[in-house]
Amino acid sequence: MLPMLRRLLHDFALPQTLMTRNDGERVLTNLLHLSELLQQAAAELDGEQALIRHLGDHLALSGQAGEEQILRLESDEQLVKVVTIHKSKGLQYPLVFLPFICSSKPVDGSRLPLQFHDADGKSQISLQPTEALIQQADDERLAEDLRLLYVALTRSEHACWLGVADLKRGNANTSMLHRSALGYLLGGGAVLAESAELNVWLHDLAQGCEAIALQPVPEPTDERFSAPRNEAALVKLLVPKRRAAENWWIASYSALRIGDTVTAGADESPDSPQAQKLFDDERLDPEAPRDILTSGGDIHRFPRGPNPGTFLHGLLEWAGNEGFVMTAHAPEKLQDAVARRCNRRGWAGWINTLSDWLQHMLNMPLRLSPDAAPVALGELDQPNQYRVEMEFWFASNNVNVAQMDTLVRRFTHDNAPRAATETVSLNGMFKGFIDLTFEHEGRYYVADYKSNWLGSDESAYTQLAMETAILDNRYDLQYVLYLLALHRQLKTRMADYDYDQHMGGALYLFLRGSRSASQGAYFTRPPRELIESLDLLFQGKPIAHDLPGALA
């Protein structure tokens, strides 16, 4: 932030332009102060958008700024802190000035309800206060002002200046000084008959006390105060001897390099769930049909590739956003939604096939872990039980991807062989979109929809075939990172969170195999040691060397 703003000031000659204005020094100081505050915030935030949101939030709360954000003077050489008496409690200052200590704000009887205390000290209110109650409330206000006066007078270390004058309200001739805390002490509660009598009160107070000095207020002039400037010589500019390396970036599963391939295009990081689907699903088979067959058929004949796969994802996303329970029990509405989406693409021949497929997907009981009862998507109640396309971000501090991959391989799928990731470093933020996150019987799960074509009929979707597809595409890395994101979220939100008790696992739904014996559902739950080790790894902390996969 600071280099950017200083370049802006230099390129547009803003200091020279601003200093021609009467308030130019004030505006320039505000700009520099703002840039310093944003520079401090940038060290704790990730990315320009986060910094913009931070600035917007503070602009919306401009009246509640903290001490570090109070208006800065043009020069700090003669720094003056302006604080309220309330905020000065417990603090000491070398010199204290109380220019308005004789002011007071009497109780307004028209502002209801009127608050006061009875003879037993209990708080009371009145909606029809009498003059006596108003006077009682104002006496209580005066008592509080006297207490604050004591606080104010005892803040200084060396000297304290009090501005004393006779105060009258509006065009009234009657003095109101006696209703202020200081005026009450000077006159013992008596009304000041004439302004000249105030000098008598002050001399009576100062008589015999060397610590009190009376000074008349100086006559006003046209002279303008200018703070002295520091004329210290500028130090020699320090030039760094090496060039700083910038390796901060936003990564996702889709940007990981696996073997000699990249799961996404170049180093892109998808910025939407739809973009992620194009990256995450199976790579397009060169021999797969590229045109949608208009004649229809079963789900296995539905064309393969990123775009048809995204279409299937979109149907489930629509059902989730509308409400799984509602769409599962409204077949006419479901078919209407499928028809509208198909007709927009000229796929009318697939309406019945895809409607039957979606209806079956929503109502089939999904088998999870052995100790959990099956659950259908159509039994999940929005919004208490699930989130569709939950986006997550978490920091990655110089994560060695090869070390992460070694951990994942050792702890999952019995260390089965699979393509290795390239040795790169994740430093910055890690982001992603989880197709479905849901809770069932007190445990939390992530689900991911896969449109991968494993064969021409239901018999192709065995547990072994689905596991092979997961390993071939390295979806094991994907679900482990999704579970890590969920693990961190639950740790933050649940005071009694325990991985073994609350984490359900990952469910991969191979959409074309929903009518097979396996339901096209592959469930897994990696051990606690893996998720906790990855949590430490992404924080930049060392992991236990005795863990399988730990690197020395």
XYZ file of C-alpha atoms in Angstrom:
552
model
C 0.000 0.000 0.000
C 2.636 2.579 0.984
C 4.745 2.211 -2.185
C 1.597 2.389 -4.316
C 0.320 5.567 -2.651
C 3.703 7.281 -2.698
C 3.987 6.499 -6.412
C 0.510 7.952 -6.886
C 1.451 11.136 -5.009
C 4.616 11.494 -7.076
C 3.128 10.746 -10.509
C 0.245 13.178 -10.077
C 2.222 15.807 -8.108
C -0.457 15.740 -5.420
C 1.661 17.292 -2.622
C 2.393 20.384 -4.724
C -1.270 20.666 -5.710
C -2.618 20.129 -2.209
C -0.255 22.598 -0.536
C -1.818 25.426 -2.545
C -5.037 24.882 -0.578
C -5.680 26.178 2.911
C -6.334 22.639 4.165
C -3.708 21.009 1.952
C -1.453 19.864 4.771
C -4.475 18.401 6.541
C -5.587 16.430 3.439
C -2.079 15.162 2.727
C -1.658 14.012 6.332
C -4.980 12.167 6.142
C -3.904 10.360 2.960
C -0.604 9.249 4.469
C -2.284 8.188 7.711
C -4.882 6.174 5.790
C -2.185 4.436 3.761
C -0.341 3.451 6.958
C -3.511 1.951 8.441
C -4.176 -0.004 5.242
C -0.554 -1.165 5.151
C -0.935 -2.576 8.675
C -4.211 -4.286 7.731
C -2.718 -5.737 4.527
C -0.234 -7.753 6.586
C -3.158 -9.581 8.216
C -5.419 -9.924 5.165
C -5.078 -11.843 1.928
C -5.711 -10.094 -1.349
C -6.952 -6.775 -2.629
C -10.636 -7.660 -2.233
C -10.172 -8.457 1.461
C -8.446 -5.102 1.946
C -11.237 -3.288 0.088
C -13.848 -4.985 2.293
C -11.816 -4.022 5.375
C -11.783 -0.381 4.284
C -15.502 -0.464 3.496
C -16.317 -1.928 6.913
C -14.376 0.806 8.690
C -15.966 3.529 6.572
C -19.369 2.176 7.613
C -18.250 2.335 11.276
C -16.497 5.687 11.004
C -18.070 6.900 14.231
C -16.649 3.959 16.184
C -12.987 4.180 15.196
C -10.380 2.888 17.614
C -7.676 4.985 19.254
C -5.190 4.177 16.472
C -7.576 5.662 13.897
C -8.213 9.063 15.499
C -7.401 12.092 13.393
C -3.658 12.611 13.121
C -2.156 16.086 13.371
C -0.147 17.572 10.545
C 2.900 17.329 12.831
C 3.432 15.048 15.817
C 6.167 17.246 17.266
C 3.723 19.110 19.515
C 1.265 16.271 19.964
C -1.975 17.071 21.764
C -4.358 14.277 22.704
C -8.020 15.213 22.875
C -9.877 12.729 25.068
C -13.080 12.738 27.072
C -12.990 12.734 30.856
C -14.573 9.278 30.817
C -11.758 7.851 28.672
C -9.075 9.504 30.793
C -9.865 7.391 33.863
C -6.726 5.723 35.167
C -4.449 7.670 32.794
C -1.908 10.405 33.488
C -0.788 13.269 31.239
C 2.073 15.758 31.769
C -0.212 18.734 31.120
C -4.010 18.843 31.136
C -6.289 21.526 29.686
C -9.979 21.699 30.623
C -11.293 24.592 28.508
C -14.993 23.765 28.920
C -15.067 22.597 32.520
C -17.722 25.184 33.435
C -20.217 23.835 30.934
C -23.127 21.669 32.007
C -26.133 20.014 30.446
C -29.169 20.287 32.720
C -31.756 17.517 32.609
C -34.434 18.143 29.975
C -37.810 17.314 31.475
C -39.383 16.928 28.035
C -37.183 13.952 27.135
C -39.020 10.924 28.457
C -38.765 8.730 30.335
C -37.129 10.743 33.111
C -34.659 8.677 35.126
C -33.960 9.250 38.827
C -33.409 7.354 42.088
C -35.744 7.074 45.059
C -34.809 7.460 48.707
C -33.539 3.865 48.825
C -31.234 4.434 45.851
C -33.314 2.334 43.467
C -33.507 3.429 39.827
C -36.885 4.828 38.797
C -38.455 6.333 35.673
C -41.335 8.752 35.210
C -43.426 9.434 32.111
C -45.124 12.477 33.670
C -42.386 14.136 35.725
C -43.139 17.018 38.037
C -40.859 20.018 38.546
C -39.645 18.414 41.778
C -38.671 15.191 39.975
C -36.905 17.141 37.227
C -34.948 19.070 39.861
C -34.084 15.817 41.647
C -32.829 14.270 38.401
C -30.737 17.369 37.691
C -29.239 17.223 41.187
C -28.190 13.636 40.449
C -26.641 14.840 37.188
C -24.724 17.491 39.118
C -23.450 14.856 41.554
C -22.122 12.798 38.629
C -20.480 15.926 37.159
C -18.741 16.532 40.495
C -17.318 13.025 40.392
C -16.058 13.562 36.842
C -14.550 16.906 37.877
C -12.468 15.065 40.463
C -11.306 12.632 37.762
C -10.356 15.512 35.451
C -8.462 17.485 38.101
C -6.357 14.483 39.105
C -5.098 13.478 35.601
C -2.189 15.935 35.294
C 1.392 15.186 36.342
C 2.672 18.786 36.335
C -0.063 21.353 35.703
C -3.736 21.700 34.854
C -5.458 24.670 33.178
C -9.188 25.324 33.706
C -11.238 27.648 31.525
C -13.570 29.554 33.882
C -16.311 31.925 32.725
C -19.841 32.901 33.573
C -22.230 30.871 31.450
C -25.751 31.887 30.463
C -28.170 30.104 28.192
C -29.605 31.880 25.179
C -30.759 35.423 25.883
C -31.339 34.760 29.573
C -29.700 37.085 32.103
C -29.536 34.467 34.845
C -26.198 32.704 35.264
C -26.160 28.906 35.024
C -22.627 28.571 36.380
C -23.858 27.222 39.714
C -25.342 24.170 37.950
C -21.895 23.110 36.722
C -19.603 21.065 38.940
C -16.898 23.752 39.200
C -19.418 26.580 39.628
C -21.116 24.645 42.403
C -17.813 24.293 44.269
C -16.867 27.957 43.765
C -20.153 29.393 45.024
C -21.389 26.622 47.264
C -24.455 26.225 45.069
C -25.355 29.932 45.138
C -26.427 31.682 41.946
C -23.834 34.111 40.536
C -25.610 37.470 40.750
C -23.262 39.325 38.390
C -20.454 38.164 36.132
C -17.978 40.439 37.918
C -18.582 38.516 41.134
C -16.862 35.496 39.576
C -13.469 37.156 40.148
C -14.289 37.392 43.843
C -15.061 33.668 43.968
C -11.815 32.819 42.198
C -9.637 35.018 44.420
C -11.276 33.525 47.506
C -10.369 30.061 46.193
C -6.754 30.975 45.349
C -6.096 32.900 48.567
C -3.310 31.264 50.555
C -2.749 28.481 47.962
C 0.478 28.775 45.966
C -0.548 25.928 43.654
C -3.396 28.005 42.169
C -2.640 30.848 39.769
C -5.224 33.101 38.126
C -4.487 34.163 34.558
C -6.761 36.314 32.393
C -7.655 34.991 28.966
C -5.448 36.669 26.307
C -7.110 38.977 23.834
C -7.870 37.295 20.479
C -5.677 38.209 17.492
C -5.416 37.302 13.817
C -2.166 35.439 14.384
C -2.158 31.837 13.161
C -0.195 29.238 15.090
C 2.376 27.280 13.111
C 4.041 24.332 14.824
C 7.848 24.312 14.684
C 9.268 21.964 12.088
C 12.016 19.445 12.532
C 14.946 20.480 10.357
C 16.930 17.261 10.868
C 18.973 16.175 7.861
C 17.667 13.277 5.786
C 19.489 9.980 6.235
C 21.056 8.210 3.276
C 18.696 5.989 1.333
C 19.190 2.285 2.053
C 19.292 0.117 -1.067
C 18.497 -3.611 -0.681
C 21.255 -5.929 -1.869
C 18.929 -8.655 -3.080
C 15.654 -8.719 -4.949
C 12.642 -9.804 -2.931
C 10.954 -12.895 -4.351
C 7.192 -12.801 -4.730
C 5.775 -16.304 -4.451
C 2.402 -15.545 -2.868
C -0.489 -16.989 -4.865
C -4.003 -18.368 -4.628
C -4.139 -22.106 -5.266
C -6.807 -24.775 -5.389
C -7.008 -28.497 -6.003
C -7.575 -27.618 -9.642
C -4.152 -25.952 -9.872
C -2.073 -28.816 -8.466
C 0.426 -30.392 -10.846
C 0.146 -34.166 -10.866
C 2.750 -36.154 -12.755
C 3.204 -34.535 -16.157
C -0.313 -33.069 -16.193
C -2.081 -30.161 -14.557
C -5.561 -30.709 -13.172
C -6.541 -27.250 -14.384
C -5.587 -24.992 -17.243
C -2.158 -23.457 -16.530
C -2.018 -21.890 -13.071
C -5.636 -20.766 -13.031
C -7.648 -20.875 -9.850
C -11.407 -21.152 -10.528
C -13.403 -18.234 -9.186
C -16.816 -19.916 -9.315
C -18.305 -23.379 -8.705
C -19.110 -23.663 -12.421
C -15.507 -22.959 -13.383
C -14.298 -25.517 -10.866
C -16.559 -28.187 -12.384
C -14.911 -27.658 -15.765
C -11.527 -28.168 -14.108
C -12.337 -30.976 -11.680
C -14.253 -33.495 -13.775
C -12.680 -36.140 -15.923
C -10.461 -35.013 -18.750
C -12.286 -35.167 -22.062
C -11.730 -38.397 -23.981
C -10.648 -37.499 -27.535
C -12.870 -40.292 -28.834
C -15.911 -39.261 -26.795
C -18.829 -37.779 -28.790
C -18.731 -33.996 -28.738
C -22.326 -33.415 -29.828
C -25.318 -34.069 -27.615
C -27.474 -36.891 -28.943
C -30.974 -35.461 -29.349
C -32.638 -38.887 -29.362
C -32.016 -39.532 -25.691
C -31.360 -42.883 -24.019
C -30.244 -44.024 -20.592
C -27.867 -41.976 -18.439
C -24.876 -43.991 -19.653
C -25.413 -42.667 -23.192
C -25.520 -39.069 -22.004
C -22.419 -37.498 -23.570
C -19.202 -37.247 -21.649
C -16.937 -34.288 -21.048
C -16.838 -31.081 -19.000
C -19.946 -29.345 -20.384
C -22.417 -32.251 -20.039
C -20.891 -32.966 -16.630
C -21.446 -29.368 -15.567
C -25.071 -29.712 -16.699
C -25.616 -32.702 -14.377
C -23.950 -30.826 -11.531
C -26.248 -27.888 -12.225
C -29.378 -30.013 -11.816
C -28.288 -31.189 -8.367
C -27.233 -27.666 -7.426
C -30.676 -26.386 -8.452
C -32.379 -29.077 -6.358
C -30.249 -28.153 -3.360
C -30.924 -24.442 -3.662
C -34.648 -25.030 -4.080
C -34.610 -27.462 -1.172
C -33.902 -31.182 -1.468
C -37.025 -32.107 0.518
C -39.305 -29.977 -1.639
C -37.901 -31.054 -5.013
C -37.803 -34.735 -4.047
C -41.546 -34.637 -3.357
C -42.549 -32.443 -6.309
C -41.910 -34.526 -9.460
C -43.870 -32.154 -11.696
C -41.810 -29.145 -10.633
C -38.638 -31.201 -10.998
C -39.508 -32.282 -14.549
C -40.473 -28.720 -15.471
C -37.064 -27.439 -14.303
C -35.242 -30.187 -16.214
C -37.324 -29.497 -19.322
C -36.598 -25.769 -19.284
C -32.868 -26.398 -18.953
C -32.845 -29.048 -21.689
C -34.972 -27.002 -24.090
C -32.597 -24.049 -23.824
C -29.876 -26.349 -25.175
C -31.928 -28.264 -27.713
C -31.805 -31.457 -25.658
C -35.539 -32.195 -25.532
C -34.893 -35.894 -26.103
C -33.161 -36.136 -22.708
C -35.919 -34.599 -20.552
C -37.492 -37.874 -19.394
C -34.162 -39.625 -18.864
C -32.675 -36.810 -16.803
C -35.903 -36.237 -14.841
C -36.044 -39.908 -13.824
C -32.338 -39.853 -13.012
C -32.618 -36.735 -10.810
C -35.727 -38.053 -9.034
C -33.862 -41.281 -8.268
C -30.747 -39.388 -7.093
C -32.785 -37.391 -4.589
C -34.697 -40.330 -3.123
C -32.177 -43.187 -2.964
C -30.822 -43.841 0.585
C -27.068 -43.268 0.553
C -24.947 -45.659 2.565
C -22.339 -43.817 4.620
C -20.089 -45.286 7.312
C -21.001 -48.675 8.829
C -22.133 -47.037 12.079
C -24.368 -44.413 10.403
C -27.891 -44.922 9.110
C -28.419 -44.357 5.371
C -29.749 -40.951 4.336
C -31.265 -39.675 1.099
C -30.581 -36.204 -0.259
C -34.337 -35.671 -0.209
C -34.301 -36.085 3.575
C -31.898 -33.173 4.164
C -33.730 -30.094 5.403
C -32.492 -26.709 4.194
C -30.933 -24.619 5.674
C -30.212 -26.435 8.924
C -28.636 -29.565 7.535
C -26.633 -28.679 4.443
C -24.912 -26.061 2.327
C -24.690 -26.107 -1.461
C -21.394 -25.066 -3.089
C -19.792 -23.997 0.179
C -16.780 -21.839 -0.632
C -13.731 -22.001 1.609
C -10.440 -20.166 1.931
C -7.575 -20.912 4.265
C -3.962 -19.787 4.477
C -1.121 -21.930 3.187
C 2.300 -21.130 4.593
C 5.046 -22.496 2.346
C 3.404 -25.910 2.056
C 5.595 -28.509 0.383
C 3.145 -30.253 -1.971
C 5.365 -33.335 -2.220
C 5.296 -33.689 1.571
C 1.526 -33.232 1.562
C 1.194 -35.863 -1.154
C 3.370 -38.320 0.769
C 1.135 -37.942 3.813
C -2.037 -38.444 1.782
C -0.685 -41.530 0.011
C 0.457 -43.168 3.254
C -2.822 -42.588 5.100
C -5.376 -43.315 2.343
C -6.321 -46.269 0.137
C -3.785 -48.595 1.781
C -0.904 -46.705 0.182
C -2.066 -47.797 -3.277
C 0.094 -46.520 -6.170
C -1.019 -43.318 -7.884
C 0.532 -40.477 -9.869
C 2.744 -38.246 -7.744
C 2.409 -34.493 -7.494
C 5.181 -32.207 -8.609
C 7.397 -30.546 -6.013
C 5.893 -27.084 -5.761
C 5.189 -24.788 -2.839
C 1.782 -23.448 -1.821
C 2.230 -20.055 -0.226
C -0.705 -17.699 0.092
C -4.295 -18.899 0.147
C -5.981 -22.186 -0.717
C -9.567 -22.014 -1.968
C -12.282 -24.275 -3.258
C -16.007 -25.010 -3.596
C -17.531 -28.109 -2.010
C -20.515 -29.442 -3.970
C -22.429 -30.379 -0.829
C -21.671 -30.157 2.883
C -24.236 -31.763 5.168
C -24.875 -32.993 8.700
C -26.396 -36.361 9.559
C -26.842 -37.803 13.055
C -24.412 -35.282 14.562
C -21.653 -35.873 12.019
C -20.578 -33.653 9.142
C -19.834 -34.807 5.606
C -18.560 -33.432 2.308
C -20.045 -34.769 -0.924
C -18.720 -34.299 -4.434
C -20.558 -35.059 -7.662
C -18.592 -36.796 -10.414
C -19.939 -37.290 -13.943
C -17.071 -39.622 -14.919
C -18.070 -42.346 -17.387
C -16.759 -45.678 -16.057
C -18.593 -48.016 -18.441
C -21.634 -48.611 -20.600
C -23.911 -49.989 -17.852
C -24.422 -50.239 -14.093
C -22.032 -53.156 -13.686
C -19.089 -50.824 -14.356
C -19.660 -48.847 -11.150
C -18.148 -51.185 -8.583
C -16.350 -49.975 -5.470
C -13.035 -51.013 -7.031
C -13.765 -49.169 -10.286
C -14.747 -46.000 -8.440
C -11.656 -46.181 -6.237
C -9.515 -46.612 -9.345
C -11.100 -43.503 -10.887
C -10.486 -41.585 -7.679
C -6.813 -42.539 -7.655
C -6.324 -42.006 -11.396
C -7.689 -38.464 -11.113
C -6.160 -37.881 -7.664
C -9.532 -37.074 -6.137
C -7.981 -38.378 -2.916
C -6.100 -35.073 -2.673
C -9.348 -33.238 -3.334
C -11.466 -34.859 -0.631
C -8.648 -34.665 1.930
C -8.321 -30.907 1.357
C -12.114 -30.490 1.522
C -12.188 -32.360 4.830
C -9.337 -30.182 6.094
C -11.424 -27.084 5.290
C -14.438 -28.585 7.087
C -12.220 -29.635 10.016
C -11.010 -26.054 10.441
C -14.552 -24.682 10.183
C -15.879 -27.061 12.823
C -12.943 -26.327 15.146
C -13.833 -22.641 14.941
C -17.605 -23.018 15.337
C -17.952 -25.906 17.826
C -16.555 -25.519 21.332
C -16.571 -29.291 21.947
C -15.468 -30.342 18.455
C -13.739 -33.710 18.202
C -12.716 -35.222 14.853
C -13.559 -38.788 15.827
C -16.989 -37.778 17.127
C -18.115 -35.090 14.673
C -16.366 -35.727 11.351
C -18.352 -38.033 9.086
C -16.152 -38.286 6.003
C -16.221 -37.784 2.237
C -18.873 -39.127 -0.143
C -18.149 -39.285 -3.878
C -21.263 -39.706 -6.026
C -20.568 -41.037 -9.514
C -23.725 -39.691 -11.101
C -24.018 -42.173 -13.970
C -23.915 -45.167 -11.611
C -26.802 -44.228 -9.314
C -28.844 -47.353 -10.249
C -25.951 -49.778 -9.808
C -25.553 -52.053 -6.791
C -23.031 -49.585 -5.362
C -25.398 -46.635 -6.036
C -22.363 -44.948 -7.573
C -21.464 -43.886 -4.035
C -17.925 -44.176 -2.728
C -17.465 -43.289 0.951
C -14.200 -42.802 2.820
C -13.034 -41.262 6.067
C -9.297 -40.579 6.425
C -7.776 -41.001 9.890
C -7.532 -38.151 12.357
C -3.713 -38.190 12.202
C -3.756 -37.222 8.518
C -6.118 -34.252 8.865
C -4.360 -32.919 11.962
C -0.946 -33.312 10.298
C -2.163 -31.411 7.229
C -3.593 -28.734 9.500
C -0.129 -28.215 11.002
C 1.511 -28.380 7.577
C -0.664 -25.590 6.157
C 0.032 -23.462 9.236
C 3.754 -23.761 8.563
C 4.279 -25.745 11.755
C 6.377 -28.923 12.017
C 4.601 -32.265 12.100
C 5.609 -35.227 14.240
C 8.549 -37.082 12.689
C 7.226 -40.433 13.854
C 4.120 -40.094 11.676
C 4.072 -42.093 8.453
C 4.790 -39.657 5.658
C 6.588 -37.119 7.817
C 9.716 -35.769 6.173
C 12.847 -35.045 8.148
